[in-house]
Coordinates of N, CA and C in Angstrom, one line a residue:
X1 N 0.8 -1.2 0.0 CA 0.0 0.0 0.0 C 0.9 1.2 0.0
X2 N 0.2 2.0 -0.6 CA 1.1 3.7 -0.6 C 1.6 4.3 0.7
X3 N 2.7 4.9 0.9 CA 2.0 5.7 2.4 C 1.9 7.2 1.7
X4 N 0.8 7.3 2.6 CA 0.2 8.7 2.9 C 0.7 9.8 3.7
X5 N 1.9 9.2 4.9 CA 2.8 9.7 5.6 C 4.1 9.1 5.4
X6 N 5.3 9.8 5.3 CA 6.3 9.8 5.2 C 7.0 10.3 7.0
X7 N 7.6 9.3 7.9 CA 8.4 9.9 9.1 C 9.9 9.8 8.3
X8 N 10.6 10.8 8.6 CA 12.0 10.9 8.7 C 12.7 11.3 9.6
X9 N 13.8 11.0 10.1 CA 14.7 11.5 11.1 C 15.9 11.8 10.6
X10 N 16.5 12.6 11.1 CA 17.8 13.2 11.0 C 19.2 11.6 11.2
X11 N 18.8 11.0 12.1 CA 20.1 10.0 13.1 C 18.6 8.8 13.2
X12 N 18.9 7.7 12.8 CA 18.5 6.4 13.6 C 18.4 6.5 15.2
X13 N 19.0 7.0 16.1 CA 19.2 7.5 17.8 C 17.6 8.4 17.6
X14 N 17.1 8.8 16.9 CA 15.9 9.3 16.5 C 14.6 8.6 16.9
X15 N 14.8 7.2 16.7 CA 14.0 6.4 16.2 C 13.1 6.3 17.7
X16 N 13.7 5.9 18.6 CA 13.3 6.2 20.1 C 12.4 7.5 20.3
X17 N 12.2 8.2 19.6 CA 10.8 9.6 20.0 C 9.9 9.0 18.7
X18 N 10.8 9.5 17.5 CA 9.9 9.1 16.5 C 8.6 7.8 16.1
X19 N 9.1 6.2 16.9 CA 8.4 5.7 17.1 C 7.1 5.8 17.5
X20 N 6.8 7.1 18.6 CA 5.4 7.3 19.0 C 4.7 7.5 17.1
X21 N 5.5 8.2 16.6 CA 4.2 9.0 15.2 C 3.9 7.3 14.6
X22 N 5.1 6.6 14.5 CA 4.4 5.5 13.9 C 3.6 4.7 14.4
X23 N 3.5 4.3 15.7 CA 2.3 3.6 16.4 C 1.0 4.2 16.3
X24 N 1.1 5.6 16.6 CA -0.4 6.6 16.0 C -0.6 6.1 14.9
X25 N 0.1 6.4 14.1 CA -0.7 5.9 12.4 C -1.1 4.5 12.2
X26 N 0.0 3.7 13.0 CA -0.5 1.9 13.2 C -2.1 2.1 13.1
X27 N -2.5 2.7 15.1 CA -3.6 2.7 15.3 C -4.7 3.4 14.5
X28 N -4.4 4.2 13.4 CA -5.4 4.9 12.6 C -5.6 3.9 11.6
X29 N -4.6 3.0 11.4 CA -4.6 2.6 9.8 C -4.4 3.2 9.0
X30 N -3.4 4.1 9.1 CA -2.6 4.9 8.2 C -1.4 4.4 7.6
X31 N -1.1 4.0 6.1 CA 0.1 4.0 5.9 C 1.1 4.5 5.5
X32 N 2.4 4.2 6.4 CA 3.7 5.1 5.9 C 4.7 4.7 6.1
X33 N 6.0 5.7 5.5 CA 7.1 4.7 5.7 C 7.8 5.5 6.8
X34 N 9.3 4.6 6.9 CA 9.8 5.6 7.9 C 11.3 5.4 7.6
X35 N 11.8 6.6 7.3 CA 13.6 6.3 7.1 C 14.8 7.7 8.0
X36 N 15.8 7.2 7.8 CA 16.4 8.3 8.7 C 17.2 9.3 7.2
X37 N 17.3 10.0 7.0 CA 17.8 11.3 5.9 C 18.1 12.1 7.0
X38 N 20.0 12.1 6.6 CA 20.4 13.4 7.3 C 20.8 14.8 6.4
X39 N 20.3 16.2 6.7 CA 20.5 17.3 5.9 C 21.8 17.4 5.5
X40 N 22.4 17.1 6.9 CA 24.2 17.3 6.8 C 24.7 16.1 5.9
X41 N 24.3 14.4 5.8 CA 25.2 13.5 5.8 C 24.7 12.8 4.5
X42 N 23.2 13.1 4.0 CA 23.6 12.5 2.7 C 21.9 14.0 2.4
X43 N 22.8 14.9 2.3 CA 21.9 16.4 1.4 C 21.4 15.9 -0.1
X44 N 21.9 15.2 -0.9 CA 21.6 14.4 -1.8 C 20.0 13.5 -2.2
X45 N 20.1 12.9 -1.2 CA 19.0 11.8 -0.6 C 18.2 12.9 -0.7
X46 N 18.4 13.6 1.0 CA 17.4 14.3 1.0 C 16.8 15.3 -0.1
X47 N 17.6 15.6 -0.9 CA 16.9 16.8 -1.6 C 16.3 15.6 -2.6
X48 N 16.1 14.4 -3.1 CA 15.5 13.4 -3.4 C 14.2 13.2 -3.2
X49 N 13.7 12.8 -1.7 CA 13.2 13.0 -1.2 C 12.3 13.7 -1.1
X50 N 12.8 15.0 -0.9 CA 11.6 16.0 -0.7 C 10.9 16.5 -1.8
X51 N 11.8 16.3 -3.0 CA 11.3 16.5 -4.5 C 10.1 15.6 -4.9
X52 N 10.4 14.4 -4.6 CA 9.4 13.4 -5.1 C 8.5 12.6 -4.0
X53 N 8.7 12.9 -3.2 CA 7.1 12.2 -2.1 C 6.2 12.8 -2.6
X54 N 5.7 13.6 -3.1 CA 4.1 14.0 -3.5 C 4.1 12.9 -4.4
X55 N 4.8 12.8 -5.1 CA 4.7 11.7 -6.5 C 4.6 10.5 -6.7
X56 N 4.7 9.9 -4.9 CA 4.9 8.6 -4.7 C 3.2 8.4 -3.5
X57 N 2.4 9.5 -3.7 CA 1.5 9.6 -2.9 C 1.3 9.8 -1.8
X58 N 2.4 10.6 -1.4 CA 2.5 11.2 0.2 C 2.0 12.3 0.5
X59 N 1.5 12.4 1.7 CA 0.6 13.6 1.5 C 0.7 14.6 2.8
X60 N 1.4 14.1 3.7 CA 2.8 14.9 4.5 C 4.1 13.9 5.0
X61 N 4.7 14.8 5.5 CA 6.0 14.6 6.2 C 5.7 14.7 7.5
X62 N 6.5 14.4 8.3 CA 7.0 14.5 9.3 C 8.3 14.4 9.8
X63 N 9.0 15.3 9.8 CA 10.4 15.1 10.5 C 11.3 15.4 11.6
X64 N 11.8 14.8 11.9 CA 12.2 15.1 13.4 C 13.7 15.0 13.2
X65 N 14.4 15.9 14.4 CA 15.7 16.2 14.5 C 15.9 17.1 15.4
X66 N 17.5 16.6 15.8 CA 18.1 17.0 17.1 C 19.1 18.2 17.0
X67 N 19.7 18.7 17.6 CA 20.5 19.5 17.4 C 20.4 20.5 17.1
X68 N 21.4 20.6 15.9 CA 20.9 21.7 14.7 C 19.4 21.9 13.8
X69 N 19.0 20.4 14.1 CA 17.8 20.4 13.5 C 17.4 20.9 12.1
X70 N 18.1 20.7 11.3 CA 18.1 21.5 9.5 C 16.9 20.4 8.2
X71 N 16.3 19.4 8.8 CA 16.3 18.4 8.6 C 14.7 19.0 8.1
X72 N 14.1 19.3 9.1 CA 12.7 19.7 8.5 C 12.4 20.9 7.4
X73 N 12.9 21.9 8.0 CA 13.4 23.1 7.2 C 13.7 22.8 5.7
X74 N 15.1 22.2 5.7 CA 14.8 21.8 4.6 C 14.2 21.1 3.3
X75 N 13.6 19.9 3.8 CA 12.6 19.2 3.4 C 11.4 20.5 2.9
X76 N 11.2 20.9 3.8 CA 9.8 22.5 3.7 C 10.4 23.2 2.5
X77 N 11.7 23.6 2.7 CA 11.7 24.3 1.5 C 12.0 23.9 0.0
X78 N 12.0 22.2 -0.1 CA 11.9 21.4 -1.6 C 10.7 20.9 -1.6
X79 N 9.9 20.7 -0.8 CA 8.8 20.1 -1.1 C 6.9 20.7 -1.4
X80 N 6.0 20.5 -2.1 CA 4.9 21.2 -2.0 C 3.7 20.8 -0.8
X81 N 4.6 19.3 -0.3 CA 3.9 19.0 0.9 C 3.9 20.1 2.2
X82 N 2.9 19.4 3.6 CA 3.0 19.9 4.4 C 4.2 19.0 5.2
X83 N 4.7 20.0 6.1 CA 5.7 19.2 7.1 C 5.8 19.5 8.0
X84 N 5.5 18.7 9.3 CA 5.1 18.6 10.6 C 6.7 18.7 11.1
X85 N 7.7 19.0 11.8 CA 8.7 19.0 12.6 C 8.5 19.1 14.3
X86 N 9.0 18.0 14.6 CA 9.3 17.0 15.5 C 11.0 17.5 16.5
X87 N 10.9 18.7 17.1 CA 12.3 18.7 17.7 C 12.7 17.4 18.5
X88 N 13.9 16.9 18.7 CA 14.7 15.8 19.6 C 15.2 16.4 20.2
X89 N 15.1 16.0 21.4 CA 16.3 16.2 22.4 C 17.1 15.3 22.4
X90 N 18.3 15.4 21.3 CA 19.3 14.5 21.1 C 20.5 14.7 22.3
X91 N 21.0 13.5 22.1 CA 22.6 13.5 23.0 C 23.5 14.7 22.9
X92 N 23.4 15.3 21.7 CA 24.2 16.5 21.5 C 23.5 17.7 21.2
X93 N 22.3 17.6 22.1 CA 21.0 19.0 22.0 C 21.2 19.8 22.9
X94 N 21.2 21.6 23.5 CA 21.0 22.0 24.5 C 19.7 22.0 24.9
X95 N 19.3 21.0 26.2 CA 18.1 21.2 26.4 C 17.2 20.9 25.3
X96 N 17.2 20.7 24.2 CA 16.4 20.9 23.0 C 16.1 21.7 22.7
X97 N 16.2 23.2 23.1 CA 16.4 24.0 22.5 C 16.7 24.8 21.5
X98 N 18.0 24.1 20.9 CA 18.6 24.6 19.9 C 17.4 23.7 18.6
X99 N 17.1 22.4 19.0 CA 15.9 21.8 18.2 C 14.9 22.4 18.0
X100 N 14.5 23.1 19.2 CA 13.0 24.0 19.0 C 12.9 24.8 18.4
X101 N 14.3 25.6 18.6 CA 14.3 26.9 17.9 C 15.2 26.9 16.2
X102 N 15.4 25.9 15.9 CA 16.0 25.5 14.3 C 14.9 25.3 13.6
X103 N 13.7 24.4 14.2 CA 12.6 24.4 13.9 C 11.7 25.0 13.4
X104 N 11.4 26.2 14.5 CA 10.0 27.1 14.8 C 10.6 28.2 13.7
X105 N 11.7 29.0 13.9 CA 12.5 29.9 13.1 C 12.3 29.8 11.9
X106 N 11.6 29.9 11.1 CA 11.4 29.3 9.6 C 11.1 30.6 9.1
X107 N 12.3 30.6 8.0 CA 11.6 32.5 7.4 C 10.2 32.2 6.5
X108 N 9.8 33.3 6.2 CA 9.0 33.6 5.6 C 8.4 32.7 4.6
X109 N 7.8 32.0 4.2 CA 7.5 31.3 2.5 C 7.9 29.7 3.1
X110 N 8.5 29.6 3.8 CA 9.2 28.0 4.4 C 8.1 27.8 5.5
X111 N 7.1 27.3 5.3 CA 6.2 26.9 6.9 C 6.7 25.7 7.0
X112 N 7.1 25.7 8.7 CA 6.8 24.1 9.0 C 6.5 24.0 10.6
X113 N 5.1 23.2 10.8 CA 4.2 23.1 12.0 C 5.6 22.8 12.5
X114 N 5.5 22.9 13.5 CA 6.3 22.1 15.2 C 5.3 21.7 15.9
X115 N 5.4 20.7 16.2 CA 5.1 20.3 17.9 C 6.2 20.5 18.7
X116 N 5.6 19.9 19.9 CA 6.6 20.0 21.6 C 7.6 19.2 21.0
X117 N 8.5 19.7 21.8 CA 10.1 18.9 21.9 C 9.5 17.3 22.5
X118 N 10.1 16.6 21.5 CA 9.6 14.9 21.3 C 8.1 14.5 21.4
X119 N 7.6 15.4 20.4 CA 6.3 15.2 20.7 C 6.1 14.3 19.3
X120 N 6.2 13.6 19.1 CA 6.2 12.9 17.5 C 4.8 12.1 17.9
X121 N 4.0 12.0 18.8 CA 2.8 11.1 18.8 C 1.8 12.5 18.2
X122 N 2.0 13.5 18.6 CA 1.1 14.7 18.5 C 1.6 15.0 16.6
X123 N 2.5 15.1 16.2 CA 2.8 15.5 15.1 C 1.6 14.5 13.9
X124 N 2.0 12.9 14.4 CA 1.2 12.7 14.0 C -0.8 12.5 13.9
X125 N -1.0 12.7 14.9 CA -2.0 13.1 15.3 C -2.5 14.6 14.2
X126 N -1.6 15.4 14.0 CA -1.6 16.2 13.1 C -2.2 15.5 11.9
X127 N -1.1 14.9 11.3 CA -1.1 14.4 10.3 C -2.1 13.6 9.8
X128 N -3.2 13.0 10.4 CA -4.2 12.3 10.5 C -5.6 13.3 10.0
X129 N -5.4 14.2 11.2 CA -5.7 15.6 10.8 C -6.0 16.1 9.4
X130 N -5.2 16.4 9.1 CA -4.7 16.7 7.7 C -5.2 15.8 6.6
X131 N -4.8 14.7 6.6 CA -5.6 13.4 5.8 C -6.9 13.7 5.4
X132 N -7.4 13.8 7.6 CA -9.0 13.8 7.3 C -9.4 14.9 6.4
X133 N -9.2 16.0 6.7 CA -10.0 17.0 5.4 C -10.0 16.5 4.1
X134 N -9.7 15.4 3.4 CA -10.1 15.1 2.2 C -10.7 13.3 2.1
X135 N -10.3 13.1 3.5 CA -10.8 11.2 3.2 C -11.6 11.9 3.7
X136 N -12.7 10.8 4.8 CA -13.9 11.0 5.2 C -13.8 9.7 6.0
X137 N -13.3 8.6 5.6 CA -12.5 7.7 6.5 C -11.7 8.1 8.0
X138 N -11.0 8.7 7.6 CA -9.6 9.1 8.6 C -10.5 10.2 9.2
X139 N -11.0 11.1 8.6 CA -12.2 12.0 9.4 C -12.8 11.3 10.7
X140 N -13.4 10.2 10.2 CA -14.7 9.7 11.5 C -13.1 9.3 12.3
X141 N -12.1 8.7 12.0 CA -11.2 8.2 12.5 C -10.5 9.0 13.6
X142 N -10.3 10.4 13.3 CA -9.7 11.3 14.2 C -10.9 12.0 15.2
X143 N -12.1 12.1 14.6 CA -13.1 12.4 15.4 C -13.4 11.3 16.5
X144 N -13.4 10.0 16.5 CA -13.4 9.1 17.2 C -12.6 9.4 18.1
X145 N -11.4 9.1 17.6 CA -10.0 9.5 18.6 C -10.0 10.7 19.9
X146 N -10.7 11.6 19.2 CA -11.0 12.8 20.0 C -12.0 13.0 21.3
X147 N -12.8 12.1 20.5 CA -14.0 11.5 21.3 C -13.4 11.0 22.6
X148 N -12.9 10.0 22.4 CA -12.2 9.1 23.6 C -11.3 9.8 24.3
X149 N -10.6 10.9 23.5 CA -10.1 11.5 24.6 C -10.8 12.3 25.8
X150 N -11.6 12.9 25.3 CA -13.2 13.6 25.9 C -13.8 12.6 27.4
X151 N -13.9 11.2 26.8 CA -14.9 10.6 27.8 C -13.6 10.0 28.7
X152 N -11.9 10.0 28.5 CA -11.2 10.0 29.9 C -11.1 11.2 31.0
X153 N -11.4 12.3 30.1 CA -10.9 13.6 31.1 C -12.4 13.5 31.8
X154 N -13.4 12.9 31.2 CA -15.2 13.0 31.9 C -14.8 12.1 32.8
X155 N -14.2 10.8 32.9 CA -14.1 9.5 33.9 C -12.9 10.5 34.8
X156 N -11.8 10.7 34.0 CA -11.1 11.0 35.6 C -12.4 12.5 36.6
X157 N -12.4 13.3 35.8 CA -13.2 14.2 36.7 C -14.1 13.8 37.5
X158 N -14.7 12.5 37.2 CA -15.6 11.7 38.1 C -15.0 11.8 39.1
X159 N -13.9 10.7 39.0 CA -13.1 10.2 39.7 C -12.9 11.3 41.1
X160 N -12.3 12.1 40.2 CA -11.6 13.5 41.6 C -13.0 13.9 42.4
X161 N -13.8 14.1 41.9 CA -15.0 14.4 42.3 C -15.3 13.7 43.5
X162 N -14.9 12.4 43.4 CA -15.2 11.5 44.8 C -14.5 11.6 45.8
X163 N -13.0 12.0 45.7 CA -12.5 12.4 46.9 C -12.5 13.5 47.5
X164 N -12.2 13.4 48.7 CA -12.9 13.8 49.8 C -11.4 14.6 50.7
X165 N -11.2 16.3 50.5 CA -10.6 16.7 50.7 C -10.8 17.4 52.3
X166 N -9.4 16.9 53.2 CA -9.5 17.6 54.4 C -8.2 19.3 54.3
X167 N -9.7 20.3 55.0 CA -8.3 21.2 55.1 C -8.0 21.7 56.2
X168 N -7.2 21.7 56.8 CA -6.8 21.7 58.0 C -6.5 23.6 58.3
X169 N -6.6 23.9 59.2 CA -6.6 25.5 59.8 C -5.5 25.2 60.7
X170 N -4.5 26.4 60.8 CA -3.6 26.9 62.5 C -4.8 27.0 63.1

């Protein structure tokens, strides 16, 4: 089957956050692939890549990276897809910060969503998103999803509801 999403990572060491976006899409029944393309280590690939996933029926990206983070950015600016960026807090990240902010920093004409630093379940949750405005499938599918998130926060509020708080005075 086609995928519909594309995950990419900067470093395989990636693969550890990134995994959340692919278990999301498991659970949608979304298909996609997933590879690691580094901006710095094979620019080649990548600019491959970003040229021709529309062509191969992809219909976002998602990519994540650490550090310098150049990984999404780039891809954003060869591609006519949307691209979701995924900061890492890699081994050689400040805080992830330097991820957040390589990220979010996108001039003008280059959009690319971010989520939270290692937020790759949410990215694709995005991306599902996205799908839905034109399936109608993946629509009821993210509406569902959303659903259920709704009837935990109604069960835990039950929940708190029942206990029984003492407040103590000097």
């Amino acid at each position: 089957m086609q995928p519909k999403v594309s995950i990419i990572m900067g470093s395989t060491s990636d693969m550890k956050i990134m995994e959340d976006a692919a278990k999301f899409l498991n659970e949608m029944h979304i298909p996609f692939e997933i590879n690691a393309l580094s901006a710095h280590r094979v620019p080649e690939m990548v600019l491959d890549f970003a040229k021709n996933a529309h062509t191969r029926g992809v219909k976002v990206i998602i990519a994540g990276a650490g550090g310098a983070a150049h990984l999404p950015g780039v891809v954003a600016a060869l591609t006519p897809l949307p691209v979701i960026g995924v900061p890492v807090n890699s081994s050689n990240s400040i805080d992830g910060w330097d991820s957040i902010l390589s990220i979010l920093q996108m001039p003008a004409g280059i959009p690319v969503a971010t989520v939270a630093l290692d937020g790759a379940k949410n990215a694709a949750i995005l991306a599902t998103q996205i799908i839905g405005t034109g399936e109608p499938d993946i629509f009821e599918k993210i509406k569902a999803f959303k659903a259920d998130l709704a009837k935990k926060i109604s069960a835990a509020n039950k929940e708190l509801a029942e206990i029984k708080y003492e407040y103590k005075t000097n």
